[in-house]
Short mmCIF file of C-alpha atoms and ligand atoms in Angstrom, two decimals:
data_model
loop_
_atom_site.label_atom_id
_atom_site.label_comp_id
_atom_site.label_asym_id
_atom_site.label_seq_id
_atom_site.Cartn_x
_atom_site.Cartn_y
_atom_site.Cartn_z
CA MET X 1 -7.23 -0.30 16.23
CA THR X 2 -4.98 2.71 15.63
CA PRO X 3 -3.32 3.29 12.24
CA MET X 4 -0.02 2.15 13.79
CA GLU X 5 -1.66 -1.07 15.03
CA ALA X 6 -3.08 -1.57 11.53
CA ILE X 7 0.46 -1.28 10.09
CA GLU X 8 1.57 -3.98 12.56
CA ALA X 9 -1.40 -6.27 11.81
CA ARG X 10 -1.55 -5.98 7.99
CA ILE X 11 -0.15 -8.62 5.66
CA SER X 12 -0.91 -9.32 2.01
CA CYS X 13 -3.84 -11.70 2.31
CA ARG X 14 -3.76 -14.34 -0.42
CA ALA X 15 -6.55 -16.62 0.88
CA TYR X 16 -10.20 -15.60 1.25
CA THR X 17 -13.27 -17.35 2.63
CA ASP X 18 -16.61 -17.33 0.78
CA GLU X 19 -18.17 -15.00 3.36
CA PRO X 20 -19.33 -11.85 1.53
CA LEU X 21 -19.06 -8.37 2.97
CA ASN X 22 -22.35 -7.08 4.37
CA GLN X 23 -23.96 -3.89 3.10
CA GLY X 24 -22.74 -1.88 6.09
CA ALA X 25 -19.10 -2.77 5.39
CA LEU X 26 -19.50 -2.01 1.68
CA ASP X 27 -21.08 1.36 2.46
CA GLU X 28 -18.28 2.21 4.90
CA LEU X 29 -15.56 1.34 2.37
CA ARG X 30 -17.31 3.27 -0.40
CA ALA X 31 -17.73 6.36 1.76
CA TYR X 32 -14.04 6.22 2.70
CA ALA X 33 -12.89 5.65 -0.90
CA GLU X 34 -14.98 8.64 -1.95
CA GLU X 35 -13.51 10.79 0.84
CA LEU X 36 -9.92 9.78 -0.07
CA THR X 37 -10.23 10.66 -3.75
CA ARG X 38 -12.43 13.78 -3.46
CA GLY X 39 -10.85 16.68 -5.36
CA THR X 40 -8.31 14.40 -7.11
CA ASN X 41 -8.29 12.86 -10.58
CA LEU X 42 -8.37 9.37 -9.05
CA ARG X 43 -11.26 6.93 -8.74
CA PHE X 44 -11.19 4.16 -6.15
CA VAL X 45 -14.16 2.02 -7.14
CA ILE X 46 -15.37 -0.58 -4.63
CA VAL X 47 -16.91 -3.40 -6.66
CA GLY X 48 -19.23 -5.46 -4.49
CA PRO X 49 -20.48 -9.06 -4.70
CA ALA X 50 -21.94 -9.95 -8.12
CA GLU X 51 -21.74 -6.35 -9.34
CA GLY X 52 -20.67 -5.99 -12.97
CA GLY X 53 -21.23 -9.72 -13.55
CA ALA X 54 -17.79 -11.32 -13.31
CA ARG X 55 -15.74 -11.90 -10.19
CA LEU X 56 -12.20 -10.59 -9.97
CA LYS X 57 -9.92 -13.33 -11.28
CA LEU X 58 -6.66 -13.57 -9.38
CA VAL X 59 -3.82 -15.83 -10.54
CA LYS X 60 -4.37 -19.22 -8.84
CA ARG X 61 -0.72 -19.89 -8.08
CA MET X 62 -0.72 -16.82 -5.78
CA PHE X 63 -4.28 -16.69 -4.39
CA THR X 64 -6.97 -19.04 -3.16
CA GLY X 65 -10.70 -18.52 -2.50
CA LYS X 66 -13.27 -16.47 -4.34
CA VAL X 67 -12.96 -12.71 -4.10
CA SER X 68 -16.38 -11.10 -4.30
CA THR X 69 -15.36 -7.55 -3.36
CA TYR X 70 -12.40 -5.49 -4.46
CA ALA X 71 -11.19 -1.94 -4.99
CA ALA X 72 -10.20 -0.87 -8.51
CA LEU X 73 -7.65 1.98 -8.29
CA ILE X 74 -8.03 4.10 -11.42
CA GLY X 75 -6.40 7.32 -12.60
CA PRO X 76 -4.13 8.95 -15.19
CA ASP X 77 -1.02 7.19 -16.44
CA ASP X 78 1.89 9.09 -14.85
CA ASN X 79 4.29 8.59 -11.98
CA LEU X 80 3.00 11.32 -9.70
CA THR X 81 -0.40 9.62 -9.95
CA ARG X 82 1.21 6.25 -9.16
CA GLU X 83 2.68 7.76 -6.01
CA ARG X 84 -0.66 9.28 -5.00
CA VAL X 85 -2.38 5.95 -5.68
CA GLY X 86 0.12 4.35 -3.29
CA TYR X 87 -0.39 6.90 -0.52
CA LEU X 88 -4.20 7.00 -0.71
CA GLY X 89 -4.63 3.32 -1.62
CA GLU X 90 -2.66 2.30 1.47
CA LYS X 91 -5.03 4.42 3.57
CA LEU X 92 -7.80 2.22 2.19
CA VAL X 93 -5.79 -0.92 2.99
CA LEU X 94 -5.24 0.22 6.59
CA LYS X 95 -8.93 1.09 6.92
CA ALA X 96 -9.81 -2.43 5.67
CA THR X 97 -7.39 -3.86 8.24
CA GLN X 98 -9.08 -1.83 10.98
CA MET X 99 -12.42 -3.27 9.81
CA GLY X 100 -11.06 -6.82 10.20
CA LEU X 101 -10.76 -7.40 6.45
CA GLY X 102 -7.96 -9.07 4.54
CA SER X 103 -6.54 -7.20 1.55
CA CYS X 104 -3.63 -7.30 -0.89
CA TRP X 105 -2.16 -4.84 -3.36
CA VAL X 106 -2.27 -6.54 -6.76
CA ALA X 107 -0.71 -4.89 -9.81
CA GLY X 108 0.21 -7.92 -11.88
CA THR X 109 -1.18 -11.31 -10.87
CA PHE X 110 -4.80 -10.86 -11.96
CA ASP X 111 -6.86 -11.00 -15.12
CA ARG X 112 -7.51 -7.39 -16.16
CA LYS X 113 -10.43 -8.50 -18.32
CA SER X 114 -12.27 -9.67 -15.19
CA VAL X 115 -12.45 -6.09 -13.89
CA SER X 116 -15.88 -4.77 -14.81
CA GLU X 117 -15.35 -1.04 -14.21
CA PRO X 118 -15.09 0.80 -17.58
CA LEU X 119 -12.20 3.25 -18.04
CA ALA X 120 -12.56 6.78 -19.44
CA ALA X 121 -10.10 8.23 -21.98
CA GLY X 122 -6.72 8.87 -20.32
CA GLU X 123 -7.45 6.56 -17.38
CA VAL X 124 -5.64 3.33 -16.53
CA LEU X 125 -6.35 0.65 -13.97
CA HIS X 126 -3.28 0.88 -11.72
CA ASP X 127 -3.98 -1.84 -9.16
CA VAL X 128 -6.75 -3.88 -7.62
CA ILE X 129 -7.15 -4.63 -3.92
CA PRO X 130 -9.23 -7.71 -3.06
CA LEU X 131 -11.22 -7.13 0.15
CA GLY X 132 -12.62 -10.02 2.13
CA TYR X 133 -12.33 -12.29 5.12
CA ALA X 134 -9.19 -14.33 5.69
CA PRO X 135 -9.46 -17.90 6.98
CA ALA X 136 -8.31 -18.32 10.60
CA LYS X 137 -5.00 -19.60 9.26
CA GLN X 138 -3.51 -18.80 5.85
CA PRO X 139 -2.99 -22.07 3.89
CA PHE X 140 0.55 -23.46 3.58
CA ALA X 141 1.03 -22.26 -0.03
CA GLN X 142 0.14 -18.67 0.82
CA ARG X 143 2.29 -18.69 3.96
CA THR X 144 5.19 -19.94 1.83
CA ILE X 145 4.72 -17.11 -0.70
CA HIS X 146 4.67 -14.58 2.14
CA ALA X 147 7.77 -16.05 3.81
CA SER X 148 9.78 -16.26 0.60
CA LEU X 149 9.00 -12.65 -0.32
CA ARG X 150 9.73 -11.43 3.22
CA LYS X 151 13.17 -13.10 3.12
CA ARG X 152 14.13 -10.13 0.95
CA ASP X 153 13.46 -7.63 3.76
CA ARG X 154 16.09 -4.93 3.80
CA LYS X 155 17.83 -3.91 7.02
CA PRO X 156 16.79 -0.50 8.42
CA GLU X 157 20.33 0.86 7.79
CA ALA X 158 19.94 0.04 4.08
CA LEU X 159 16.95 2.38 3.91
CA PHE X 160 18.88 5.31 5.38
CA GLN X 161 21.60 7.17 3.51
CA GLY X 162 22.60 9.46 6.33
CA PRO X 163 24.65 11.57 6.21
CA ILE X 164 24.84 10.31 9.84
CA PRO X 165 24.46 6.62 10.83
CA LEU X 166 20.85 5.61 11.55
CA VAL X 167 21.67 4.95 15.25
CA GLU X 168 22.58 8.63 15.59
CA ALA X 169 19.48 9.90 13.77
CA PRO X 170 16.38 11.04 15.71
CA ALA X 171 14.34 8.09 17.06
CA TRP X 172 11.29 9.03 14.98
CA ILE X 173 13.31 8.41 11.79
CA ALA X 174 14.15 4.86 12.89
CA ALA X 175 10.50 4.30 13.85
CA GLY X 176 9.37 5.58 10.45
CA ILE X 177 11.81 3.34 8.59
CA ASP X 178 10.68 0.26 10.60
CA ALA X 179 7.09 1.00 9.55
CA VAL X 180 8.17 1.34 5.91
CA ILE X 181 9.82 -2.09 6.03
CA LYS X 182 6.59 -3.57 7.49
CA GLY X 183 4.64 -2.04 4.61
CA PRO X 184 3.73 -3.63 1.31
CA SER X 185 5.91 -3.05 -1.77
CA ALA X 186 5.82 -4.70 -5.19
CA VAL X 187 7.70 -8.05 -4.97
CA ASN X 188 8.79 -6.76 -1.56
CA GLU X 189 11.51 -4.72 -3.21
CA GLN X 190 11.44 -1.94 -0.56
CA PRO X 191 13.02 0.54 -2.98
CA VAL X 192 12.65 3.74 -0.93
CA VAL X 193 15.74 5.22 0.75
CA PHE X 194 15.71 8.22 3.11
CA VAL X 195 18.23 11.04 3.37
CA TRP X 196 18.34 13.45 6.34
CA GLY X 197 19.67 16.99 6.10
CA ASP X 198 18.78 20.61 6.96
CA GLU X 199 16.03 19.38 9.32
CA ARG X 200 14.26 17.73 6.37
CA LEU X 201 13.95 14.13 5.34
CA THR X 202 13.88 13.26 1.65
CA ALA X 203 12.47 9.95 0.38
CA THR X 204 14.27 8.82 -2.78
CA LEU X 205 14.16 5.95 -5.29
CA PRO X 206 17.88 5.34 -5.89
CA TYR X 207 17.75 1.84 -7.44
CA GLY X 208 15.98 2.79 -10.67
CA LYS X 209 12.52 4.10 -11.11
CA ARG X 210 10.20 1.46 -12.49
CA ASP X 211 6.51 2.42 -12.53
CA LEU X 212 5.51 0.45 -9.45
CA GLU X 213 8.29 1.93 -7.35
CA TYR X 214 6.37 5.20 -7.37
CA THR X 215 3.41 3.37 -5.83
CA ASP X 216 5.80 1.87 -3.27
CA LEU X 217 7.04 5.42 -2.57
CA GLY X 218 3.50 6.63 -1.84
CA ILE X 219 2.90 3.69 0.51
CA ALA X 220 6.25 4.29 2.24
CA LYS X 221 5.40 7.97 2.76
CA LEU X 222 2.15 7.07 4.52
CA HIS X 223 3.73 4.43 6.76
CA PHE X 224 6.58 6.78 7.63
CA GLU X 225 4.25 9.62 8.55
CA ILE X 226 2.04 7.42 10.75
CA ALA X 227 5.00 5.94 12.63
CA ALA X 228 6.78 9.28 13.03
CA GLU X 229 3.64 10.75 14.54
CA ALA X 230 3.23 7.76 16.87
CA ALA X 231 6.87 8.37 17.93
CA GLY X 232 6.05 11.99 18.78
CA MET X 233 7.07 13.75 15.57
CA ASP X 234 4.21 15.42 13.82
CA GLY X 235 5.16 16.33 10.27
CA ALA X 236 3.91 16.44 6.73
CA TRP X 237 5.12 15.63 3.23
CA GLU X 238 5.43 18.60 0.91
CA GLN X 239 3.29 18.45 -2.20
CA GLY X 240 4.88 17.10 -5.39
CA ALA X 241 8.34 15.72 -6.08
CA PRO X 242 10.89 15.20 -4.61
CA ALA X 243 9.28 13.71 -1.49
CA ILE X 244 10.32 15.91 1.44
CA PHE X 245 9.05 15.35 4.99
CA VAL X 246 9.06 18.50 7.07
CA PRO X 247 8.92 17.93 10.87
CA ARG X 248 6.61 20.26 12.76
CA GLY X 249 7.32 19.10 16.29
C1 FMN T 145 2.23 -1.79 -5.79
C2 FMN T 145 2.18 -3.24 -5.34
C3 FMN T 145 1.85 -4.22 -6.25
C4 FMN T 145 1.76 -5.57 -5.83
N1 FMN T 145 1.37 -6.53 -6.74
C5 FMN T 145 1.23 -7.81 -6.33
C6 FMN T 145 0.77 -8.81 -7.25
O1 FMN T 145 0.52 -8.56 -8.42
N2 FMN T 145 0.60 -10.09 -6.77
C7 FMN T 145 0.86 -10.41 -5.46
O2 FMN T 145 0.69 -11.57 -5.11
N3 FMN T 145 1.31 -9.48 -4.57
C8 FMN T 145 1.48 -8.20 -4.98
N4 FMN T 145 1.91 -7.24 -4.07
C9 FMN T 145 2.14 -7.60 -2.66
C10 FMN T 145 3.65 -7.71 -2.31
O3 FMN T 145 4.20 -8.88 -2.85
C11 FMN T 145 3.78 -7.67 -0.78
O4 FMN T 145 3.34 -6.42 -0.32
C12 FMN T 145 5.21 -7.89 -0.29
O5 FMN T 145 5.66 -9.15 -0.67
C13 FMN T 145 5.31 -7.75 1.25
O6 FMN T 145 4.53 -8.71 1.90
P1 FMN T 145 3.34 -8.33 2.87
O7 FMN T 145 2.48 -7.32 2.13
O8 FMN T 145 2.60 -9.59 3.15
O9 FMN T 145 3.89 -7.70 4.10
C14 FMN T 145 2.02 -5.91 -4.48
C15 FMN T 145 2.37 -4.89 -3.58
C16 FMN T 145 2.44 -3.58 -4.00
C17 FMN T 145 2.77 -2.51 -3.02
#
């Protein structure tokens, strides 16, 4: 499965079977989490079955099934970190998807006390990502949650501020925006808007800048980059803020 296929296949999985991950899968996720955060001030800790005693407790009205493995995304408490957590954490989510695992970004609807990983001074637990096997069919309640959140999907044109209309913009921009809409965002807000000018694309947060929107921005940057490349436009995001995508092709 390519990264683009993983973007197409991923959904927030809110139902998990009891089947635990085997050691090989745990090792693969841990090696990848280590690779993603090497040289950063982030820690993506993969907590495996029965490690640290308690299981991750997710809010029952949103999730069903017992989650025995999850990623705890930990780092300093600032917005640039939140954005980096989004970008790198979504790489982990897409990797899990490629491995046939269900996953879900969870920032709010879980019991923080059930997370066993201790925090160092200056660190916060930004999000958790349950990792496990989805049942063949998501139960009705979880499908309803998904459908009601997805009703809020924005139109591609709403994510593009021009200055030209989206239909006149290069095709890789439209492809990137489609992949951003398919991506996860907190309460499916899809807060990131793109502006094109001087052969550069800027990703902005025009509707207000609540903490989680920075995580959404990081996720959007990754999805955009993957889809732009699949559409033939190799490019890269400049370091730091604002978020500027520079095409190389
Ligand atoms: C940063 C972030 C935090 C999220 N927190 C939660 C959460 O606390 N509980 C939950 O059920 N879903 C959470 N989600 C999942 C979103 O609701 C979901 O991505 C969105 O509704 C789109 O649906 P989809 O991921 O199934 O495509 C979160 C997503 C992101 C990106």
